[in-house]
Short mmCIF file of C-alpha atoms in Angstrom, two decimals:
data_model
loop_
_atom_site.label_atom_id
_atom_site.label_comp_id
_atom_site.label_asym_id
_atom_site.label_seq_id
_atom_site.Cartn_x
_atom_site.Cartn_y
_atom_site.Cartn_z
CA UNK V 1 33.34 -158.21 -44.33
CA UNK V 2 33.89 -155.31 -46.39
CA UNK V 3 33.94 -151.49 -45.60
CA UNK V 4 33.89 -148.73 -48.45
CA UNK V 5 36.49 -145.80 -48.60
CA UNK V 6 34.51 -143.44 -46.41
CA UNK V 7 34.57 -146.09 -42.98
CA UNK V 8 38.27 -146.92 -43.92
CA UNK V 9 39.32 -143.17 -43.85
CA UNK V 10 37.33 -142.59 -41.11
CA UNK V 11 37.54 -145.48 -38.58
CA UNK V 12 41.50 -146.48 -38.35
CA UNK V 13 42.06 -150.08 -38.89
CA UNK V 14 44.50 -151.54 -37.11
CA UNK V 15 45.39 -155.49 -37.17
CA UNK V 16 45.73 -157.86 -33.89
CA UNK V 17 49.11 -156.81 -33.81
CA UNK V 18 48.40 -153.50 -32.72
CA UNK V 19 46.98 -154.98 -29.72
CA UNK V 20 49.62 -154.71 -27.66
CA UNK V 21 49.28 -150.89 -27.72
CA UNK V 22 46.45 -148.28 -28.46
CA UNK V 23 44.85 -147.67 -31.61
CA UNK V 24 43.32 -145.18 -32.79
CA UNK V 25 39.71 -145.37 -30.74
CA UNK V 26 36.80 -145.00 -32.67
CA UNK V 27 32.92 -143.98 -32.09
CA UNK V 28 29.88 -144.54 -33.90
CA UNK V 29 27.55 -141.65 -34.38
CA UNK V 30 23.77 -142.64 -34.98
CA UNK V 31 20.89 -140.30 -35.84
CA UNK V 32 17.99 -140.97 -33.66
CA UNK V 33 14.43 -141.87 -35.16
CA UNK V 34 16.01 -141.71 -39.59
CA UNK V 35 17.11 -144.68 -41.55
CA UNK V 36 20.56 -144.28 -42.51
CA UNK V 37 24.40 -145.90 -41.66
CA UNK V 38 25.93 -145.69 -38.88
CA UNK V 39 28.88 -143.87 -39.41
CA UNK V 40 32.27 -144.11 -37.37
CA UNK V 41 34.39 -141.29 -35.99
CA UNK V 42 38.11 -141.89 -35.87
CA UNK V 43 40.91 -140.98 -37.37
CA UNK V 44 39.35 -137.26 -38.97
CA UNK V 45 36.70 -135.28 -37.81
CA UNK V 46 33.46 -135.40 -39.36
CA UNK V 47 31.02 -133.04 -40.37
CA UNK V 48 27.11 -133.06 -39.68
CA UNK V 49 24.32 -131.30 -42.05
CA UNK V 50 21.86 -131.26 -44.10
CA UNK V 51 24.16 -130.84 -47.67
CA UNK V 52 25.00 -134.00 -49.63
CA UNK V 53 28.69 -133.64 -48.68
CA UNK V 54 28.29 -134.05 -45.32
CA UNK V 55 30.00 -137.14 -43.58
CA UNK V 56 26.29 -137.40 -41.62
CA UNK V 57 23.25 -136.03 -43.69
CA UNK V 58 20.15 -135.00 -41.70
CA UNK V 59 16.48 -135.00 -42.96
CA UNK V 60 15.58 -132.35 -40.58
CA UNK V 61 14.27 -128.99 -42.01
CA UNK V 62 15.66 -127.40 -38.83
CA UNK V 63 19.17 -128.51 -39.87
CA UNK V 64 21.76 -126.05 -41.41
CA UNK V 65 23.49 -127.10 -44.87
CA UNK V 66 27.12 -127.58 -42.57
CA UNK V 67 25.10 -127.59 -39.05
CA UNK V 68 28.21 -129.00 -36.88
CA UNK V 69 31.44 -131.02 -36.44
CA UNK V 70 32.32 -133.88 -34.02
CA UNK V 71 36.51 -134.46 -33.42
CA UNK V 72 38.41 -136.83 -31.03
CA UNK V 73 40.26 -135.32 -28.42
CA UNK V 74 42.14 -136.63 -25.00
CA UNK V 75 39.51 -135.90 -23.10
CA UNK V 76 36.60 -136.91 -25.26
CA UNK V 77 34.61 -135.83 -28.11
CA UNK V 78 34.43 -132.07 -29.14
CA UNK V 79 31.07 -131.09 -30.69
CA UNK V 80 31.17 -128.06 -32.41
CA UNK V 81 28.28 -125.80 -34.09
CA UNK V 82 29.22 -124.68 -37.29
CA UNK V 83 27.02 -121.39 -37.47
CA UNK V 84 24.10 -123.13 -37.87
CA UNK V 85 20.68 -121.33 -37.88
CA UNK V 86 18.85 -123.30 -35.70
CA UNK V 87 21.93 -124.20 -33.33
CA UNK V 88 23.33 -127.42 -31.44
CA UNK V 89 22.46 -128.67 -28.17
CA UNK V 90 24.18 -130.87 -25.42
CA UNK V 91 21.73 -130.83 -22.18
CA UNK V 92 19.33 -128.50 -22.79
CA UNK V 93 21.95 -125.88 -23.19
CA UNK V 94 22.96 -124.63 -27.18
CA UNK V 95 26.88 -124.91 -27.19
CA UNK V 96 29.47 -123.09 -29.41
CA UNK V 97 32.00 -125.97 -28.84
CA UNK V 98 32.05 -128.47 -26.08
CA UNK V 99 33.97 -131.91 -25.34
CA UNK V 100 31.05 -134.47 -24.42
CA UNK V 101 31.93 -138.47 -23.47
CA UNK V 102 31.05 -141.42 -25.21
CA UNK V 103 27.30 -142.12 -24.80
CA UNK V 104 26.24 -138.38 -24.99
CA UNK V 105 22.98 -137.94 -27.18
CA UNK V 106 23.37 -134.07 -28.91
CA UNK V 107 20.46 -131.94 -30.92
CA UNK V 108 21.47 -130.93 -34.34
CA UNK V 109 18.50 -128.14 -35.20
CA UNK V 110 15.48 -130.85 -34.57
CA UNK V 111 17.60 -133.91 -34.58
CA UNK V 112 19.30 -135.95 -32.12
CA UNK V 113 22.27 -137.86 -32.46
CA UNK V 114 24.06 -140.29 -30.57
CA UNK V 115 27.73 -140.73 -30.23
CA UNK V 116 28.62 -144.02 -28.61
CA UNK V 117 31.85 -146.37 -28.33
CA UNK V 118 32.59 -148.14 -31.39
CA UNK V 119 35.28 -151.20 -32.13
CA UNK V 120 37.85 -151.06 -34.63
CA UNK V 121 36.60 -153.47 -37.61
CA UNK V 122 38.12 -156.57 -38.08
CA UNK V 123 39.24 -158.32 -41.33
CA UNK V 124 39.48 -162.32 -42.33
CA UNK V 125 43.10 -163.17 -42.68
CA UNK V 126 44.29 -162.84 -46.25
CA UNK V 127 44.63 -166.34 -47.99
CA UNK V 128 47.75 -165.05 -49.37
CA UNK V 129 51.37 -165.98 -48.05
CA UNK V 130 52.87 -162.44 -49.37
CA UNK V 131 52.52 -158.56 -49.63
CA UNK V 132 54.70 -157.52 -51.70
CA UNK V 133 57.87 -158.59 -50.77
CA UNK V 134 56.71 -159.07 -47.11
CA UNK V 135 56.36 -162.92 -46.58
CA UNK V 136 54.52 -165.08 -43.86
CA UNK V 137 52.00 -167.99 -43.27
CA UNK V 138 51.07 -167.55 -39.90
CA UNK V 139 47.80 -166.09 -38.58
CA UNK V 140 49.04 -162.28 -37.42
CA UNK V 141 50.58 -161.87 -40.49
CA UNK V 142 48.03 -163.06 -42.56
CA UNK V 143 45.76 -160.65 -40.83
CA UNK V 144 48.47 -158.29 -41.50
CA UNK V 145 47.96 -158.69 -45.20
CA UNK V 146 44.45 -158.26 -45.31
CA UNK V 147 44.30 -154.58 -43.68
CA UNK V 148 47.18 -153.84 -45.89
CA UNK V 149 45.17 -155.19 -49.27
CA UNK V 150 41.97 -153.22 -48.23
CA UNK V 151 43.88 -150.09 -47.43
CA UNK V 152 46.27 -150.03 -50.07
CA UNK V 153 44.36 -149.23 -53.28
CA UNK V 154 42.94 -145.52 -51.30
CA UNK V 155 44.74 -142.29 -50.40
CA UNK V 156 44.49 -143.06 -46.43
CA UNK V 157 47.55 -142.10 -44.99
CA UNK V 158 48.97 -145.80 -42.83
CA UNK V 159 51.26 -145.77 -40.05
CA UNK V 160 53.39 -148.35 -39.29
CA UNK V 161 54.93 -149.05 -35.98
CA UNK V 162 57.47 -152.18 -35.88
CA UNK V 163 61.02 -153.12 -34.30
CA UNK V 164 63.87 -152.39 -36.50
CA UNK V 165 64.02 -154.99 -39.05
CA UNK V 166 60.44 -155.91 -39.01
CA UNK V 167 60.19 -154.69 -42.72
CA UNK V 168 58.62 -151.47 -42.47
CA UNK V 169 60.01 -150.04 -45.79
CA UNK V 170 59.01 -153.48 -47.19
CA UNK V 171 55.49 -152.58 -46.15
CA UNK V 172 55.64 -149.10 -47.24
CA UNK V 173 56.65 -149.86 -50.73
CA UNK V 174 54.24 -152.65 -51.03
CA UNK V 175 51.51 -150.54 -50.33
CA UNK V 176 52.49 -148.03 -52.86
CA UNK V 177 52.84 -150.78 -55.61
CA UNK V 178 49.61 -151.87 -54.76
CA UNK V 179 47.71 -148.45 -55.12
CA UNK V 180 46.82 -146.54 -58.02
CA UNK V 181 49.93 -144.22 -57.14
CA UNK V 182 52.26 -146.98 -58.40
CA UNK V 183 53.32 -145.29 -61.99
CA UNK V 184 54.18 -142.24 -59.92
CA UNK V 185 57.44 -141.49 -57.35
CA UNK V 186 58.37 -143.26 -53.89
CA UNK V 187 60.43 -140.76 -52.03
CA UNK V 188 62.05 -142.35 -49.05
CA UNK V 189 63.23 -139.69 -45.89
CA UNK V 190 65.03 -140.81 -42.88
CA UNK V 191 63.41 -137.80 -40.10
CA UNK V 192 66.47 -139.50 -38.20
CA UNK V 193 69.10 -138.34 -40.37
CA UNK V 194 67.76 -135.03 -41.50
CA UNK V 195 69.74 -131.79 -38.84
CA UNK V 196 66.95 -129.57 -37.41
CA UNK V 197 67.70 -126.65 -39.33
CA UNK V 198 67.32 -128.23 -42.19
CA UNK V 199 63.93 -130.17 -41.92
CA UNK V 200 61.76 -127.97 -43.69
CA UNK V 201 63.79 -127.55 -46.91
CA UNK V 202 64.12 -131.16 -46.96
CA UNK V 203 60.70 -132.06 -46.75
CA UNK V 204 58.90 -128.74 -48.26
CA UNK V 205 62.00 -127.39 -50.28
CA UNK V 206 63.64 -124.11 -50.47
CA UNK V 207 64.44 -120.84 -53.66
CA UNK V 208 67.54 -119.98 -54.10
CA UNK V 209 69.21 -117.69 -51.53
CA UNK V 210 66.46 -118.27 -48.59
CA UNK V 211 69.28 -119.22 -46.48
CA UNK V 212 73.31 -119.61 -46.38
CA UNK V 213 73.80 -121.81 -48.49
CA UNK V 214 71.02 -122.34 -50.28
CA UNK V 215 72.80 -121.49 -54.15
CA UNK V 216 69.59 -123.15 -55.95
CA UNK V 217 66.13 -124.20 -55.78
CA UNK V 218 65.04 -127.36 -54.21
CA UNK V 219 61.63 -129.30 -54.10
CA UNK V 220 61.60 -130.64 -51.20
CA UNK V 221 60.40 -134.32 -50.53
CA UNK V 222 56.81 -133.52 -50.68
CA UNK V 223 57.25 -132.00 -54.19
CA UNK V 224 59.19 -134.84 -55.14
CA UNK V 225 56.68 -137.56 -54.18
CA UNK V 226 53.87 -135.40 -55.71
CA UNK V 227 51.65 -138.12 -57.39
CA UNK V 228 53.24 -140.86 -55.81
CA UNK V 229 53.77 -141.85 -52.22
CA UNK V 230 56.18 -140.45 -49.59
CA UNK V 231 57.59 -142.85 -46.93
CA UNK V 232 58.46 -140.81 -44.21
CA UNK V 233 60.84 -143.28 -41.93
CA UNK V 234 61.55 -142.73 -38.11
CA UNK V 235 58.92 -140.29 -38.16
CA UNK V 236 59.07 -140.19 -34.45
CA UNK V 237 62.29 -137.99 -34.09
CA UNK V 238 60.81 -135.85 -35.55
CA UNK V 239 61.15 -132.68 -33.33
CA UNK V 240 58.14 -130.96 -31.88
CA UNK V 241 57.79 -127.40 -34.41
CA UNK V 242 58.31 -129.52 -37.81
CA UNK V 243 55.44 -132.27 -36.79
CA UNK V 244 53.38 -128.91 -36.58
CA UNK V 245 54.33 -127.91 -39.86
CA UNK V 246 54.02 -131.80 -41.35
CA UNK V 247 50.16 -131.60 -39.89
CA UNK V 248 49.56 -128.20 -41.86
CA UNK V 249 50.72 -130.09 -45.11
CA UNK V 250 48.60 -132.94 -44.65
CA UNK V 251 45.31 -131.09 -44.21
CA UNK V 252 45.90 -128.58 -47.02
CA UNK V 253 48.24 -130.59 -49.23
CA UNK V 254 50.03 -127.45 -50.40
CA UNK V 255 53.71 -126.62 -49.14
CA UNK V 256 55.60 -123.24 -48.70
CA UNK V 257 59.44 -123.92 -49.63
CA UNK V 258 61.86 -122.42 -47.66
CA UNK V 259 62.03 -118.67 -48.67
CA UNK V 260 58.78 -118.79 -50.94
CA UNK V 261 55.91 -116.14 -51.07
CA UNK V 262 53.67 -118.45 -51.80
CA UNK V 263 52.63 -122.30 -50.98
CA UNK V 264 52.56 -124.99 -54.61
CA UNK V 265 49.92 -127.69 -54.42
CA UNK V 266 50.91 -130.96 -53.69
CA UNK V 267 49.13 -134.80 -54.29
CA UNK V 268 51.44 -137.01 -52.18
CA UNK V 269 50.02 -139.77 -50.25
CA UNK V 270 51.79 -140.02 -46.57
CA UNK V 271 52.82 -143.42 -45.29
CA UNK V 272 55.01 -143.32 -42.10
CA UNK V 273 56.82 -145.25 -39.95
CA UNK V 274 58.54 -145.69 -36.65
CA UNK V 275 59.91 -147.88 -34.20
CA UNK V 276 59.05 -146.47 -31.58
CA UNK V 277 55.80 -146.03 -29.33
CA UNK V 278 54.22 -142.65 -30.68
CA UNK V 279 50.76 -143.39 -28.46
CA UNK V 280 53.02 -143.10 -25.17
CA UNK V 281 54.92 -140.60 -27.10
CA UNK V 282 51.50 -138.47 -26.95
CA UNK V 283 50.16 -139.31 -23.67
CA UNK V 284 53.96 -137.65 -22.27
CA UNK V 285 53.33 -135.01 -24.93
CA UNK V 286 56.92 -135.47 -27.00
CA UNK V 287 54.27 -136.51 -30.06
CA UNK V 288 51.08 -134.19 -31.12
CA UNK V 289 47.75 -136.15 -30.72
CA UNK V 290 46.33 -134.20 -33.62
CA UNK V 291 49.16 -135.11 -36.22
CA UNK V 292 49.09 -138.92 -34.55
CA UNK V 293 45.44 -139.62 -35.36
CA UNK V 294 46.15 -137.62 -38.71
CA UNK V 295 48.64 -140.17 -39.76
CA UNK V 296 47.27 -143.40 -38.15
CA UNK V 297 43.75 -143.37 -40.70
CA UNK V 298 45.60 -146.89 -41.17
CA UNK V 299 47.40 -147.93 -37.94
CA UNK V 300 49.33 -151.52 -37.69
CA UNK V 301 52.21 -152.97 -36.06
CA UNK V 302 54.59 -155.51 -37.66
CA UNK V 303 54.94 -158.18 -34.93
CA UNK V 304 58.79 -159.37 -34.47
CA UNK V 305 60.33 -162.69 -35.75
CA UNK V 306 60.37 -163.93 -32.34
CA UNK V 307 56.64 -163.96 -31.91
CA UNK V 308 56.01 -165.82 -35.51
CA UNK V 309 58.44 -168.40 -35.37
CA UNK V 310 55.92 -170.78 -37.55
CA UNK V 311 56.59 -168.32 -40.21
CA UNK V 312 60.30 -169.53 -40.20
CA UNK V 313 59.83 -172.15 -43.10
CA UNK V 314 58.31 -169.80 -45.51
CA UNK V 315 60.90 -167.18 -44.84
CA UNK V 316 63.99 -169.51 -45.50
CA UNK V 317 62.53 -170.68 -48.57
CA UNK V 318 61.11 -167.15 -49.52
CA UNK V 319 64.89 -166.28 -49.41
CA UNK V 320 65.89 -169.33 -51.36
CA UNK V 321 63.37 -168.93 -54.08
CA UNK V 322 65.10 -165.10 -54.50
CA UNK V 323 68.50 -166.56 -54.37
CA UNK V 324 67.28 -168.77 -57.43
CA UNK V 325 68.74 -172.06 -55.34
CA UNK V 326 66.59 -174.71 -53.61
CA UNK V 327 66.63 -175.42 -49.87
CA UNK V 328 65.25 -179.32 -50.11
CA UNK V 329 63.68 -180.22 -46.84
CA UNK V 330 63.58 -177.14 -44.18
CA UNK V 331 64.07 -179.25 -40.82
CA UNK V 332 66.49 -180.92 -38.30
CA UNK V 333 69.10 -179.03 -36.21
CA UNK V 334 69.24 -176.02 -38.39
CA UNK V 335 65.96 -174.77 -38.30
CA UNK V 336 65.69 -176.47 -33.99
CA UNK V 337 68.67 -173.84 -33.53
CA UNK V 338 66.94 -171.02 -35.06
CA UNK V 339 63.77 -171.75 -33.42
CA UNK V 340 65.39 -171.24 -30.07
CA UNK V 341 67.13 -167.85 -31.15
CA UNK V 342 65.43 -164.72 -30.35
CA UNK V 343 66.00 -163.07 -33.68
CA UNK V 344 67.23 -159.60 -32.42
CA UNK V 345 67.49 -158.07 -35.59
CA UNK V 346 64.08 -159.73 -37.03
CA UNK V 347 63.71 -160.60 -40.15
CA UNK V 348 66.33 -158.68 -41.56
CA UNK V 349 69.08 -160.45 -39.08
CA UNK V 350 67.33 -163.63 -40.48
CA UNK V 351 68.07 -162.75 -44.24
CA UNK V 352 71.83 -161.88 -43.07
CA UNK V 353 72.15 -164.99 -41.15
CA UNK V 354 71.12 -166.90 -44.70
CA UNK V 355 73.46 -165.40 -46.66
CA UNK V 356 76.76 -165.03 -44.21
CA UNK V 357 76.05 -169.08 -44.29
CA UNK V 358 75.66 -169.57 -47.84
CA UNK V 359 79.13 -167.31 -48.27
CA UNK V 360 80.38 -170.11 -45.84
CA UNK V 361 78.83 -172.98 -47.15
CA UNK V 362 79.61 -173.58 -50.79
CA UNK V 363 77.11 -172.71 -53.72
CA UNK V 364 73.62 -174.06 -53.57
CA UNK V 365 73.61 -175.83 -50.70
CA UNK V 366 70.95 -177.49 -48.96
CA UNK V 367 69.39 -175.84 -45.97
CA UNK V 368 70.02 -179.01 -43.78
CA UNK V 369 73.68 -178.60 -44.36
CA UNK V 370 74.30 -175.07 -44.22
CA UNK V 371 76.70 -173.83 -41.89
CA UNK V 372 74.76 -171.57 -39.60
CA UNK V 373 76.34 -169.25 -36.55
CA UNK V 374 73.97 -167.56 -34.11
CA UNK V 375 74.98 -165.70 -31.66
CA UNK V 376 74.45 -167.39 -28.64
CA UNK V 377 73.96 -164.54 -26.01
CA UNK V 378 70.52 -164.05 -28.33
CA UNK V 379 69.46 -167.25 -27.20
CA UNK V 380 65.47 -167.25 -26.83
CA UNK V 381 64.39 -166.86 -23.41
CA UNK V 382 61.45 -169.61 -22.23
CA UNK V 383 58.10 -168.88 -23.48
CA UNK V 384 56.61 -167.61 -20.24
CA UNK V 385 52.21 -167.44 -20.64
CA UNK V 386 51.03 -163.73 -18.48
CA UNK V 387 48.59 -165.99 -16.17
CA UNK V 388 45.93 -162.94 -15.61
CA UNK V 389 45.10 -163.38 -11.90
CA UNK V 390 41.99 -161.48 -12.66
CA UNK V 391 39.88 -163.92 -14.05
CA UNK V 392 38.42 -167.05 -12.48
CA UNK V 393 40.57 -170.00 -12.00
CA UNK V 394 38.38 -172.33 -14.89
CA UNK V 395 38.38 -169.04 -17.20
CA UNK V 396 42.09 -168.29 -16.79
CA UNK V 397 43.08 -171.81 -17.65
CA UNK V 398 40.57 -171.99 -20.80
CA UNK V 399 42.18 -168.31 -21.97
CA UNK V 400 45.75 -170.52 -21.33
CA UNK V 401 44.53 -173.54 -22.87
CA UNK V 402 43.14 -171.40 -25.93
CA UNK V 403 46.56 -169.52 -26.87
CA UNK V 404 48.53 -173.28 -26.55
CA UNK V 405 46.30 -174.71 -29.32
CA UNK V 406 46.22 -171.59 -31.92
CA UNK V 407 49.77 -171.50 -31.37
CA UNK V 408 50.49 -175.08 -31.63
CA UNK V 409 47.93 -175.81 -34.58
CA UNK V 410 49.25 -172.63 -36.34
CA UNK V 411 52.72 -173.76 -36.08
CA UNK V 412 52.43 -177.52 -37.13
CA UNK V 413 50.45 -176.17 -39.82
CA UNK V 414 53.21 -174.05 -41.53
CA UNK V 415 55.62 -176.51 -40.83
CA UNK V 416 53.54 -178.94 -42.93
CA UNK V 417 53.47 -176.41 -45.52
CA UNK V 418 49.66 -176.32 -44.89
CA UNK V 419 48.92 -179.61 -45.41
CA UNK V 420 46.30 -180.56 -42.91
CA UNK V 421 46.51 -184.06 -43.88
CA UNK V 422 50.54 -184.36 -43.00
CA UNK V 423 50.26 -182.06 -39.76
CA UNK V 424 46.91 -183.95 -38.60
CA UNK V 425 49.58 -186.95 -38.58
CA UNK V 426 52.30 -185.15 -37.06
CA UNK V 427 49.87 -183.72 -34.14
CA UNK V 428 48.41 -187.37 -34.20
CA UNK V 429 44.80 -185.80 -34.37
CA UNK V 430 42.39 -187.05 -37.28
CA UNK V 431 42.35 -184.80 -40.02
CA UNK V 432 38.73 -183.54 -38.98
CA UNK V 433 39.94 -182.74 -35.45
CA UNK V 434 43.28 -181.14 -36.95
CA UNK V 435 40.72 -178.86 -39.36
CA UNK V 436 38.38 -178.22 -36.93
CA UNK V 437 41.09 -176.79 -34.77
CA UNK V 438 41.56 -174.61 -37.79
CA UNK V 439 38.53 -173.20 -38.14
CA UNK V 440 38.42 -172.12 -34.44
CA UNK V 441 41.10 -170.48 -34.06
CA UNK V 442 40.58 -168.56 -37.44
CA UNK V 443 44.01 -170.04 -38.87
CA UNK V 444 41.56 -170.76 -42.19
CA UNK V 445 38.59 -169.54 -42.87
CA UNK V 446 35.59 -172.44 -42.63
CA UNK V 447 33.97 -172.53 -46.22
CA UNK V 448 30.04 -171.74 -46.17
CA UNK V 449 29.85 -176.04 -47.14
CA UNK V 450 32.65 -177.86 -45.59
CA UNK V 451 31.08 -181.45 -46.34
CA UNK V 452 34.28 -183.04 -46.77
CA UNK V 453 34.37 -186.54 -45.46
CA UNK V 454 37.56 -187.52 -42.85
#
């Protein structure tokens, strides 16, 4: 499946590892009774008319060039007439600006268009191990890559939400190798570490006397990053008044330093990132809706180590293969005694881990023999299955019977480096079982002629 620059800038994409929390939603918008695409409303509003520029063109002669606009709001979908000639209708009644729900059917001049619940569009898992520098075989991951690949080479602005250590700087960068921005700057900021008062100069720059203190010019971040990408990190501390300002640059892409009479143009591309929730950050108002669906055009979550254990293999040898050294077999006690850690720290605590134990354990030693300490108050807690009383008792169990075997077959699988013949043995399946498995659960994709004999 494949979806061109307009439906990626305008839908949100967010991978199965956003699932745990709320993306973006998204609508579709359909003109009533004319061929044409259905076109999805999500992360920016759109605008409805009759001019080529428009995000929906209408046939109708009774249509304005710029007739209307349709935005997402808390409460719905605001429809909004532009100054059209002929005017918009919800009901019978013409409207200025009104918030309608999902399902609503509206008149544009002598058209009618319906706005109805759309889903966020789902990718293939990549059939690469890597992104960038990011590593991992298992499904989510995988998945991962593919929004990552897709989104990368445009200007969407992608946020990334992810425990500390997940790699979200590893993703950031990754994505700015991988665009068209990748000759030009990465400019890293830390909202954490930046005072209050000094926000705004850091990220839009100051002249020379605006403030005490201030004995020369500055860029400012955005300047800085102009042409390239800016990684904004813990975006949400930032405080309430400067995530105002931050939305401002992001719609005009211009900045006003500090002290300035007049705002510079700017071309940076935005990619943020936080550990903590911003959607229940904006449903207790501490984080503004309209900068959070501004940001999250590209929304995923980096899942913790904890919940990708398969992925364990790769990592170690990922880490070997950078150390230059090779780990021989990755199995027995050592990699039984990670399994059952809970990897606080992710994969970051997993790289320290590596190399505190090859300080300890001589050069270029084996994995097998490597002298590992893990804390053992992080000890993995038993994998404990949500049984969701809600369903029937023969659906429930199927639902629990379903998540054993994609996390089994996922798991054996990376362990056997992907072999299906080796982990068919190990699972003591036949191979066409073992791939069949596979293909269910979406672990590999099923080629269009899989004619292979067992």
């Amino acid at each position: 499946m494949s979806f061109d620059r307009r439906t990626l800038i305008q839908t949100g994409l967010a991978t199965p590892a956003t699932r745990g929390r709320t993306a973006p939603r998204s609508y579709s918008v359909q003109v009533l009774g004319q061929d044409g695409p259905v076109v999805a409303l999500g992360a920016r509003p759109i605008t409805l008319g009759a001019h080529a520029t428009c995000d929906v063109v209408l046939t109708d002669p009774q249509v304005s060039r710029r007739h209307a606009e349709l935005a997402i709001t808390p409460d719905g979908i605001r429809v909004k007439d532009l100054g059209s000639t002929n005017g918009t209708w919800v009901q019978g009644s013409r409207i200025t600006e009104v918030v309608v729900p999902q399902g609503a059917t509206i008149k544009v001049g002598g058209a009618s268009v319906r706005i109805s619940a759309g889903d966020t569009p789902s990718l293939p898992p990549s059939d690469k191990d890597h992104f960038g520098k990011m590593a991992g075989q298992s499904v989510a991951m995988r998945e991962l890559f593919a929004v990552l690949e897709m989104a990368a080479p445009s200007d969407a602005t992608v946020l990334i939400e992810g425990e500390s250590g997940t790699g979200k700087e590893l993703a950031a960068q990754a994505i700015h190798d991988a665009s068209g921005r990748a000759a030009g700057p990465f400019v890293v900021v830390d909202c954490s570490a930046i005072a209050e008062n000094l926000i705004d100069s850091h990220l839009f720059g100051h002249v020379k006397g605006a403030f005490t203190g201030a004995e020369r010019d500055r860029k400012g971040a955005f300047a800085e990053a102009s042409g390239g990408t800016l990684f904004l990190d813990e975006l949400g501390e930032l405080p309430l008044a400067a995530q105002a300002k931050l939305l401002r640059v992001l719609e005009a892409q211009t900045v006003q330093p500090v002290g300035a009479d007049r705002p510079i143009k700017v071309d940076t591309r935005v990619v943020a990132a936080t550990h903590r929730d911003l959607q229940r950050m904006v449903t207790a108002k501490e984080f503004r809706f309209d900068l959070f669906y501004r940001l999250a055009v590209v929304h995923v979550a980096l899942p913790p180590l904890r919940e990708r254990l398969e992925d364990l293999p790769h990592l170690i040898a990922t880490f070997y293969a950078r150390r230059g050294a090779a780990p021989g077999p990755i199995d027995g006690d050592n990699l039984d005694r990670m399994r059952r850690y809970a990897w606080p720290g992710n994969v970051r605590e997993l790289r320290n881990v590596l190399e505190r134990a090859w300080a300890l354990s001589g050069p270029n030693v084996k994995f097998r023999d490597l002298r590992l300490w893990l804390d053992p108050s992080a000890a993995a807690p038993q994998h404990a299955e949500v049984v969701d009383t809600s369903l029937p008792f023969k659906d429930a169990k199927e639902r629990w019977n379903d998540h054993f075997e994609r996390r089994y077959v996922s798991l054996v699988f990376a362990t056997a480096n992907q072999n299906v013949t080796r982990a068919a043995e190990h699972a003591g399946l036949s191979r066409r079982h073992f791939r069949e498995l596979l293909y269910k659960h979406g672990i590999v994709e099923r080629p269009a002629d899989d004619g292979e004999p067992d």
